[in-house]
Short mmCIF file of N, CA and C in Angstrom, two decimals:
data_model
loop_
_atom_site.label_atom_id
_atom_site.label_comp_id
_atom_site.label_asym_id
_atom_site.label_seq_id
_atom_site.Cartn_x
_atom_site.Cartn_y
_atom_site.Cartn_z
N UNK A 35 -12.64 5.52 47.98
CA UNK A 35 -11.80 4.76 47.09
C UNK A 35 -10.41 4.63 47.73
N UNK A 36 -9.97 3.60 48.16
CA UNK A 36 -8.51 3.31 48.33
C UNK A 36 -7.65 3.32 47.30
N UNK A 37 -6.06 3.91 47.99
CA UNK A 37 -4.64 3.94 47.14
C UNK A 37 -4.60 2.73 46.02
N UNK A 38 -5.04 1.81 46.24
CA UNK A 38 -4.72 0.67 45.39
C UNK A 38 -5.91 0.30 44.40
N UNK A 39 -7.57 1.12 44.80
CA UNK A 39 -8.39 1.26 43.75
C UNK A 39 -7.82 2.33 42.98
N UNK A 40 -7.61 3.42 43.22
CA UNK A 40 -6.99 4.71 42.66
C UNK A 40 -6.02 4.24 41.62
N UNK A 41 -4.54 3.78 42.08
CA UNK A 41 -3.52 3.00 41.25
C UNK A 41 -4.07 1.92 39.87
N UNK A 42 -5.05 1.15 40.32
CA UNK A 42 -5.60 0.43 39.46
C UNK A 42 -6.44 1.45 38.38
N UNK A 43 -7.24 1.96 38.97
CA UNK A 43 -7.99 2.94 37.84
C UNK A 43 -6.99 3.67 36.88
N UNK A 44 -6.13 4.28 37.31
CA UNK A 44 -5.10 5.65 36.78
C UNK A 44 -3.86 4.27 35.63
N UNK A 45 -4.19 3.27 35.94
CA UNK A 45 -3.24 2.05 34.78
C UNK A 45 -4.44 1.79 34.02
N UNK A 46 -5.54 2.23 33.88
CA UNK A 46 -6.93 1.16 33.27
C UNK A 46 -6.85 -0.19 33.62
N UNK A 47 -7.01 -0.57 34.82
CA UNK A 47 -7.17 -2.23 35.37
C UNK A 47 -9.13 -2.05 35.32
N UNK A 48 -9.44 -3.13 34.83
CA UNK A 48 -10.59 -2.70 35.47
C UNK A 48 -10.83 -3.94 36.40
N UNK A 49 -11.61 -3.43 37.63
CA UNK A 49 -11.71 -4.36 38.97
C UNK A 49 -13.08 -4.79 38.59
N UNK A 50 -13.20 -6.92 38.67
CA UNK A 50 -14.02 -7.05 38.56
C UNK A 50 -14.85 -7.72 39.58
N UNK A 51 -16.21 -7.44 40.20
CA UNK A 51 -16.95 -7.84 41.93
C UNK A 51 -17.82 -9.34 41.49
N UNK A 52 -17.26 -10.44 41.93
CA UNK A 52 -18.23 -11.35 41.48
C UNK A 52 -19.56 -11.15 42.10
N UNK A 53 -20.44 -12.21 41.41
CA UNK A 53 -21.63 -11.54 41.63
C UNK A 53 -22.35 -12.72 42.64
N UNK A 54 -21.92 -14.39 41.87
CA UNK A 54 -21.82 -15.26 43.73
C UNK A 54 -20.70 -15.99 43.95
N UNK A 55 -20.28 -14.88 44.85
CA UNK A 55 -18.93 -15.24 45.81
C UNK A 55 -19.00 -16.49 46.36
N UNK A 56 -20.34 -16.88 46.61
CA UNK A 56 -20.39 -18.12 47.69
C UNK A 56 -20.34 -19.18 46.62
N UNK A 57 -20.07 -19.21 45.38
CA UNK A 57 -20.33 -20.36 44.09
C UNK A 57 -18.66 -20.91 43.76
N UNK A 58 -18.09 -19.95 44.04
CA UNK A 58 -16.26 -19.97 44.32
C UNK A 58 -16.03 -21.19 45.07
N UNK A 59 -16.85 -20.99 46.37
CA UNK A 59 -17.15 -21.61 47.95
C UNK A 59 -17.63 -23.37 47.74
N UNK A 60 -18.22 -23.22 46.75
CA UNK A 60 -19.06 -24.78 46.16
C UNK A 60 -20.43 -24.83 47.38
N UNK A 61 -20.88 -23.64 48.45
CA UNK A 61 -21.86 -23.52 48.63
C UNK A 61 -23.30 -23.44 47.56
N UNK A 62 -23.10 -22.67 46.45
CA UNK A 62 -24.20 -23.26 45.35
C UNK A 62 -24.40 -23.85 44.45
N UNK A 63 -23.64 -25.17 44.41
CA UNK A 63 -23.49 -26.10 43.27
C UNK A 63 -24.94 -26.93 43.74
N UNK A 64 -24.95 -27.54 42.20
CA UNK A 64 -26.12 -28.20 42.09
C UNK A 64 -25.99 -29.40 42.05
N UNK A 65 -26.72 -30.19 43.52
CA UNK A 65 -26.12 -31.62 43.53
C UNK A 65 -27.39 -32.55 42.35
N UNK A 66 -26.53 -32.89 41.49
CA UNK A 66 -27.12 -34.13 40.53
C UNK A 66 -27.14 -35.42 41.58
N UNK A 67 -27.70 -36.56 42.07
CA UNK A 67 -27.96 -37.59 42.47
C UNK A 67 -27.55 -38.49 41.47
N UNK A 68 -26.72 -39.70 42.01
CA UNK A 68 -26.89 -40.74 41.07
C UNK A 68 -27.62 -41.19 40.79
N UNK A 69 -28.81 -41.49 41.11
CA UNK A 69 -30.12 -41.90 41.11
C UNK A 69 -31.17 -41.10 39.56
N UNK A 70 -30.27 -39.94 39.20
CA UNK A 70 -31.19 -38.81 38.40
C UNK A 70 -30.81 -39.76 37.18
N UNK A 71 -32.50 -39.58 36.37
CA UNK A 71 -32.64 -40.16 35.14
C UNK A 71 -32.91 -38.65 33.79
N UNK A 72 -32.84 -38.29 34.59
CA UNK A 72 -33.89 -36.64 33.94
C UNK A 72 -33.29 -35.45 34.60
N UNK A 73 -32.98 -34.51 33.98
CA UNK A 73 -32.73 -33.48 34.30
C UNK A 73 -33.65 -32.26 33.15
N UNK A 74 -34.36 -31.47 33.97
CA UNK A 74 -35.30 -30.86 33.51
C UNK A 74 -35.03 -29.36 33.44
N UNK A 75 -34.55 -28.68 32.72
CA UNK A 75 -33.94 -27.04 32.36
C UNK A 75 -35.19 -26.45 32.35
N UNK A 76 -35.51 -25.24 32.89
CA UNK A 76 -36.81 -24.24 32.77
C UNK A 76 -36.36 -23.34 33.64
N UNK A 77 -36.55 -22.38 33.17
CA UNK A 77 -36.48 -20.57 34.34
C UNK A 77 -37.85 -20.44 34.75
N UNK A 78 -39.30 -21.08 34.24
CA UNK A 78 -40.40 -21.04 34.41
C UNK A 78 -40.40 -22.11 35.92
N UNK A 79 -41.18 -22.17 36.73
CA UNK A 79 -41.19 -23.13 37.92
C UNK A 79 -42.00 -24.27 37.36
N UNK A 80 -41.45 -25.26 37.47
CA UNK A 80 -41.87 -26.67 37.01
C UNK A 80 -42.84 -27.50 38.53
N UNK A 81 -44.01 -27.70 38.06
CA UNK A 81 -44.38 -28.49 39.27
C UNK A 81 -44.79 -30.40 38.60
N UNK A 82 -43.65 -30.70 39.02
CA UNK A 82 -43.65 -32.30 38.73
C UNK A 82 -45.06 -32.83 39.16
N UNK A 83 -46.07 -32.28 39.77
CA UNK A 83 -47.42 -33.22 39.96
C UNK A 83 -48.02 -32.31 39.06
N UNK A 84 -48.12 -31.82 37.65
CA UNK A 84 -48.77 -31.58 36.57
C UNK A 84 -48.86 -32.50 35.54
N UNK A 85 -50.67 -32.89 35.36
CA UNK A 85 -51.26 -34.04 34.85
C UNK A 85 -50.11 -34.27 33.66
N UNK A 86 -49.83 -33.25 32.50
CA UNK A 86 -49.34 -33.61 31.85
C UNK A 86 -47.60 -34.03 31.75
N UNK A 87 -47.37 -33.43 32.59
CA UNK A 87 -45.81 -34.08 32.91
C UNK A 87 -45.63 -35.41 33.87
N UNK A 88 -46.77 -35.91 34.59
CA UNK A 88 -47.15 -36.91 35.20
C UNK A 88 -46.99 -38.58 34.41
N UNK A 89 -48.06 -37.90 33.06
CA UNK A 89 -48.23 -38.71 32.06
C UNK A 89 -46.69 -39.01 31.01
N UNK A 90 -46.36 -37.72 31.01
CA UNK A 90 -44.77 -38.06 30.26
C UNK A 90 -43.92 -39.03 31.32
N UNK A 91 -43.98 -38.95 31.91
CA UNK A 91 -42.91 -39.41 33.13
C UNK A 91 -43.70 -40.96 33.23
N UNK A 92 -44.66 -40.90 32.91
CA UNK A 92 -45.52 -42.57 33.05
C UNK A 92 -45.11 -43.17 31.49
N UNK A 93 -45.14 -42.46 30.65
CA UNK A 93 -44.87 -43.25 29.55
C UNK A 93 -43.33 -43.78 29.16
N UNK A 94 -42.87 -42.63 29.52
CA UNK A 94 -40.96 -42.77 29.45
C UNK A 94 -40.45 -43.82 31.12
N UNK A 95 -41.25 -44.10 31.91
CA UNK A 95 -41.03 -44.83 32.94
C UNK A 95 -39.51 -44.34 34.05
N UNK A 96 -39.91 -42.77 34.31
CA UNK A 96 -39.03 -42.29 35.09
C UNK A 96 -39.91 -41.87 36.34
N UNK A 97 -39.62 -42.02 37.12
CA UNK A 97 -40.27 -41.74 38.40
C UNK A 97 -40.04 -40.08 38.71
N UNK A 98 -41.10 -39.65 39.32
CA UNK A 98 -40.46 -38.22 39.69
C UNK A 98 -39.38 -38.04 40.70
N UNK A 99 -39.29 -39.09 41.35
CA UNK A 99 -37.80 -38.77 42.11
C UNK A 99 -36.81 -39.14 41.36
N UNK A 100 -36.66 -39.44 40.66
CA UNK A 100 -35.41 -39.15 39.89
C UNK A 100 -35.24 -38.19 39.14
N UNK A 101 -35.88 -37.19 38.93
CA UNK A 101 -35.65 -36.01 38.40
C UNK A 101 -35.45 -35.09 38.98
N UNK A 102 -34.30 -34.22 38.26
CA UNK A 102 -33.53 -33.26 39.24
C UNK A 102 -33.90 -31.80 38.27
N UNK A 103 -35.01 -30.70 38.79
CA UNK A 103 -35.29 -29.55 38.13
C UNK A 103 -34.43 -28.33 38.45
N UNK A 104 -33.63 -27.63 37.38
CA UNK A 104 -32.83 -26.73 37.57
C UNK A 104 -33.52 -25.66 36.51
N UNK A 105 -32.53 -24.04 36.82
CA UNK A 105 -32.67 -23.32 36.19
C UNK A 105 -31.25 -22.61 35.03
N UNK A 106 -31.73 -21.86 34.62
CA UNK A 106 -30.49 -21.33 33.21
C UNK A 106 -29.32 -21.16 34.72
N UNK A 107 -29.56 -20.64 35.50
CA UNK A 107 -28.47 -20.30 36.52
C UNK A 107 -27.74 -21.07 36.85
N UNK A 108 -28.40 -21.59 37.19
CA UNK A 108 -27.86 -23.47 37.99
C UNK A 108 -27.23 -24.50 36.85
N UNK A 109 -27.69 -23.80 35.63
CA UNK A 109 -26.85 -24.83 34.69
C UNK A 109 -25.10 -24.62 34.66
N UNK A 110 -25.36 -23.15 34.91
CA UNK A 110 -23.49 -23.21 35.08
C UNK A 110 -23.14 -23.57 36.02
N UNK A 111 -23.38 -24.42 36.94
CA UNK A 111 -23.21 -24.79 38.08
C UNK A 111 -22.74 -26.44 37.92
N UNK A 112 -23.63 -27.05 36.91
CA UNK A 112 -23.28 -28.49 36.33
C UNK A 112 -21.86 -28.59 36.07
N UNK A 113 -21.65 -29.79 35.68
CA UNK A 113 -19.98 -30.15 35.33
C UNK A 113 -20.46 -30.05 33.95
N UNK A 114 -19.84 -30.14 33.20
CA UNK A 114 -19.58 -29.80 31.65
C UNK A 114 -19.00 -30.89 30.45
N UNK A 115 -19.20 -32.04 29.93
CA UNK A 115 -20.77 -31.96 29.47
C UNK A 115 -21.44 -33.23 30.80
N UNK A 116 -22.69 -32.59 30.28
CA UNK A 116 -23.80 -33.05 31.26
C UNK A 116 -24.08 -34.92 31.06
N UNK A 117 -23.69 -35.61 31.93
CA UNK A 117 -24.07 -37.27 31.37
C UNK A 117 -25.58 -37.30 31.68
N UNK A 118 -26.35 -36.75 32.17
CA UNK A 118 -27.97 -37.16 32.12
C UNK A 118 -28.61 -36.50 31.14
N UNK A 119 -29.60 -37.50 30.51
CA UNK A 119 -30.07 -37.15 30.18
C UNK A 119 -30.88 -35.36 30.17
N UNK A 120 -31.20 -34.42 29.69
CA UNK A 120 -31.75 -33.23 29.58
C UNK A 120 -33.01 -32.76 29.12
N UNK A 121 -33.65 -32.29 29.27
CA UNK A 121 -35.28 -31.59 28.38
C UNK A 121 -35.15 -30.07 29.06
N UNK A 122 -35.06 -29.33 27.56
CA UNK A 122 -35.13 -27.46 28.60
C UNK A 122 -36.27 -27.65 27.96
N UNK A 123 -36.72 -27.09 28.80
CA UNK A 123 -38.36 -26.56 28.53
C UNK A 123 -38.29 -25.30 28.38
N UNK A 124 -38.95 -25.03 27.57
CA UNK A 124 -38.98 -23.26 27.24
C UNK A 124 -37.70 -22.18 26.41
N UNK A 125 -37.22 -21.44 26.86
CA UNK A 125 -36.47 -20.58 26.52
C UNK A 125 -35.38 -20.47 26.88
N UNK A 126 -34.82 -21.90 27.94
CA UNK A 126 -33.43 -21.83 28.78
C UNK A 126 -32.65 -21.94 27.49
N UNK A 127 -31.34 -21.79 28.72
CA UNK A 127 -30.28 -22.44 27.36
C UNK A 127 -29.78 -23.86 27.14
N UNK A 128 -28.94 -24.29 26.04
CA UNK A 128 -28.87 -25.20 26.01
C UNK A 128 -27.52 -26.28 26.81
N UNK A 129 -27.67 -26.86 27.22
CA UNK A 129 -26.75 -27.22 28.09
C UNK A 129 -25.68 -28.53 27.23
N UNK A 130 -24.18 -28.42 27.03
CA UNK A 130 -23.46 -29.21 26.61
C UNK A 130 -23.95 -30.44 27.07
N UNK A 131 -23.79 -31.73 26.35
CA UNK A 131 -24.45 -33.17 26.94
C UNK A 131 -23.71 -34.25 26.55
N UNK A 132 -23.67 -34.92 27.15
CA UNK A 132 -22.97 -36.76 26.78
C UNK A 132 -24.37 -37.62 26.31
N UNK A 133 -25.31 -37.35 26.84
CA UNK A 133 -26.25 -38.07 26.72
C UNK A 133 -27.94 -37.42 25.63
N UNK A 134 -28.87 -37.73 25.92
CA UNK A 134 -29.83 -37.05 25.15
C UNK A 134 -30.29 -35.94 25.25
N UNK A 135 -30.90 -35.09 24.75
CA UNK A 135 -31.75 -33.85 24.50
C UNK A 135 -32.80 -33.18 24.06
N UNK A 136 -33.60 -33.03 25.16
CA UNK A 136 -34.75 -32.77 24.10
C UNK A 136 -34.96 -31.60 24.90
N UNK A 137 -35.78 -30.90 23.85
CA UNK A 137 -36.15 -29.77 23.75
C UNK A 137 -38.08 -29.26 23.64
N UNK A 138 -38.73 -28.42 23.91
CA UNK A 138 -39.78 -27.65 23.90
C UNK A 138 -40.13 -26.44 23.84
N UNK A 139 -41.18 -26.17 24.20
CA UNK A 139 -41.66 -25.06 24.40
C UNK A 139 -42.01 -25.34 26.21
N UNK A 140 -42.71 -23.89 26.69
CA UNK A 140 -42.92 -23.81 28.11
C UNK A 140 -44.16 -25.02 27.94
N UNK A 141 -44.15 -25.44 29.85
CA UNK A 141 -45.04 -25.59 29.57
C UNK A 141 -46.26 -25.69 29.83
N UNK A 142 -46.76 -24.63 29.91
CA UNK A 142 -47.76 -23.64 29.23
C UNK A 142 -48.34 -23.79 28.11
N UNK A 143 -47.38 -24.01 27.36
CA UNK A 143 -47.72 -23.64 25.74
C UNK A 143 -47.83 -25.27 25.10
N UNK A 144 -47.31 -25.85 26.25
CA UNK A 144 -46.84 -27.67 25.60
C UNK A 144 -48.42 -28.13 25.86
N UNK A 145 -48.49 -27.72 26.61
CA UNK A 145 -50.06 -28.51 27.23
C UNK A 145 -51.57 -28.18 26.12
N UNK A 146 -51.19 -27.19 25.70
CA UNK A 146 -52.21 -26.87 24.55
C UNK A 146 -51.96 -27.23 23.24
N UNK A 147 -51.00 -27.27 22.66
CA UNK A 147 -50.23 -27.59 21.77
C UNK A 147 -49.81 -28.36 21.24
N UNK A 148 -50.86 -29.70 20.42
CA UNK A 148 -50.38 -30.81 19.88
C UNK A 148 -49.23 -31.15 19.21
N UNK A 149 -49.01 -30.28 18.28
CA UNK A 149 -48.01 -30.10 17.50
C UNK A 149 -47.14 -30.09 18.25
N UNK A 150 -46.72 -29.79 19.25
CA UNK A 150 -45.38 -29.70 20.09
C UNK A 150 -45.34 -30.74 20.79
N UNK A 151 -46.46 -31.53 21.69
CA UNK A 151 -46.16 -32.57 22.03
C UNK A 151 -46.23 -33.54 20.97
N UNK A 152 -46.51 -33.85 20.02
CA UNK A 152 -45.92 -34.55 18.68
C UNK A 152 -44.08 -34.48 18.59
N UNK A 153 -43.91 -33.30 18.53
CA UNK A 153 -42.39 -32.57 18.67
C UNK A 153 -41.84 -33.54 19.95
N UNK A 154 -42.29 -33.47 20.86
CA UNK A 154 -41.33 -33.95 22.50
C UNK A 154 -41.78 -35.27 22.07
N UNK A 155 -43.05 -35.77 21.92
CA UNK A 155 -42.64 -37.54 21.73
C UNK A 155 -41.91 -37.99 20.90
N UNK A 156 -40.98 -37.05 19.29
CA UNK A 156 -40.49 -37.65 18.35
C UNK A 156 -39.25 -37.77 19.44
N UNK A 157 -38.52 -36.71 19.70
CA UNK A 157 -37.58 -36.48 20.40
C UNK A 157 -36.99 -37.83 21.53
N UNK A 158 -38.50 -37.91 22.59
CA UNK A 158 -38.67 -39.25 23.18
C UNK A 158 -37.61 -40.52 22.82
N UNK A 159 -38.75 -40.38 21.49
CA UNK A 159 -38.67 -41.94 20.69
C UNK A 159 -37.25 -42.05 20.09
N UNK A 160 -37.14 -40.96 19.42
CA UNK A 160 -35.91 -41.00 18.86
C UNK A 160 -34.67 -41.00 20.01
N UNK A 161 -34.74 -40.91 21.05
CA UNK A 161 -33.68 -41.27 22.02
C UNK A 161 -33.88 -42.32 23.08
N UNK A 162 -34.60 -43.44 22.09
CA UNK A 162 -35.17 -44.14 23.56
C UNK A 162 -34.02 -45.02 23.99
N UNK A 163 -32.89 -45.01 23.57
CA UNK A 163 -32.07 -46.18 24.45
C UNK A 163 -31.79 -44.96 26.04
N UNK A 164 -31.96 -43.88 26.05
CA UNK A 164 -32.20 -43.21 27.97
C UNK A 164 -33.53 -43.03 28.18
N UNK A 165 -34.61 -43.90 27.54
CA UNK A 165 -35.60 -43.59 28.28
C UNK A 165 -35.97 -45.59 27.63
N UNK A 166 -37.35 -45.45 28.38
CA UNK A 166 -37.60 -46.66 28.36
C UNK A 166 -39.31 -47.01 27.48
N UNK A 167 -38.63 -46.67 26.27
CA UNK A 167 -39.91 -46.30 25.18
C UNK A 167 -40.00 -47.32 24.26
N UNK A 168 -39.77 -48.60 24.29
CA UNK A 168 -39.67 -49.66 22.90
C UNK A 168 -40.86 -49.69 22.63
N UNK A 169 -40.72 -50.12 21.55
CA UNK A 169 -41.96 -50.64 20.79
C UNK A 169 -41.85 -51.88 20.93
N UNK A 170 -44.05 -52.31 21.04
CA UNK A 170 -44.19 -53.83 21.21
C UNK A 170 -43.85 -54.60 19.70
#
């Protein structure tokens, strides 16, 4: 322990060690693309070629490259509030927004689970001026 940890302790300072130094650095920011239509929240690993997120992404008419998949971590990493659109899947948190939000379950649990995808298409529909859902 150094003179100047010592000094600090013996005043009650308490010293605090960040935990990523390199995020100070803007080495781990999370680049959003202009191009992103979707931004997809999950701590679970999302694989964009799953039939059923395939099919969401076919009906809402977003391509998978425009979607940018992050985690609860990486959300503090966003600027604050978020202009793209959002969907956390699962148990993340919720991220401040300019634009829409929807919400689920994992998914895991979405894929079995009518009732919930009932839930994500109201959500859909009900925000379709950022997605591209009209009715004929």
């Amino acid at each position: 322990m150094t003179r100047r940890d010592k000094l600090l302790k013996s005043m009650g300072i308490t010293q605090w060690i960040l935990r990523h130094p390199s995020a100070l650095k803007g080495e781990r920011g999370v680049n959003i693309p202009e191009s992103a239509k979707l931004i997809i929240i999950a701590d679970d690993g999302i694989d964009l070629n799953n039939q059923l997120l395939k099919d969401i992404f076919q009906a809402i008419k977003i391509d998978k490259t425009d979607i940018v998949c992050i985690d609860s971590e990486q959300l503090d990493m966003l600027p604050s509030p978020v202009s793209v659109p959002c969907w956390v899947c699962g148990d993340s948190r919720i991220p401040e927004t300019k634009s829409a939000l929807i919400t689920s379950p994992a998914l895991a649990k979405l894929s079995i689970s009518s009732e919930a995808k009932r839930s994500l298409w109201k959500q859909i529909y009900q925000n379709d001026e950022n997605f591209n859902v009209k009715t004929i």
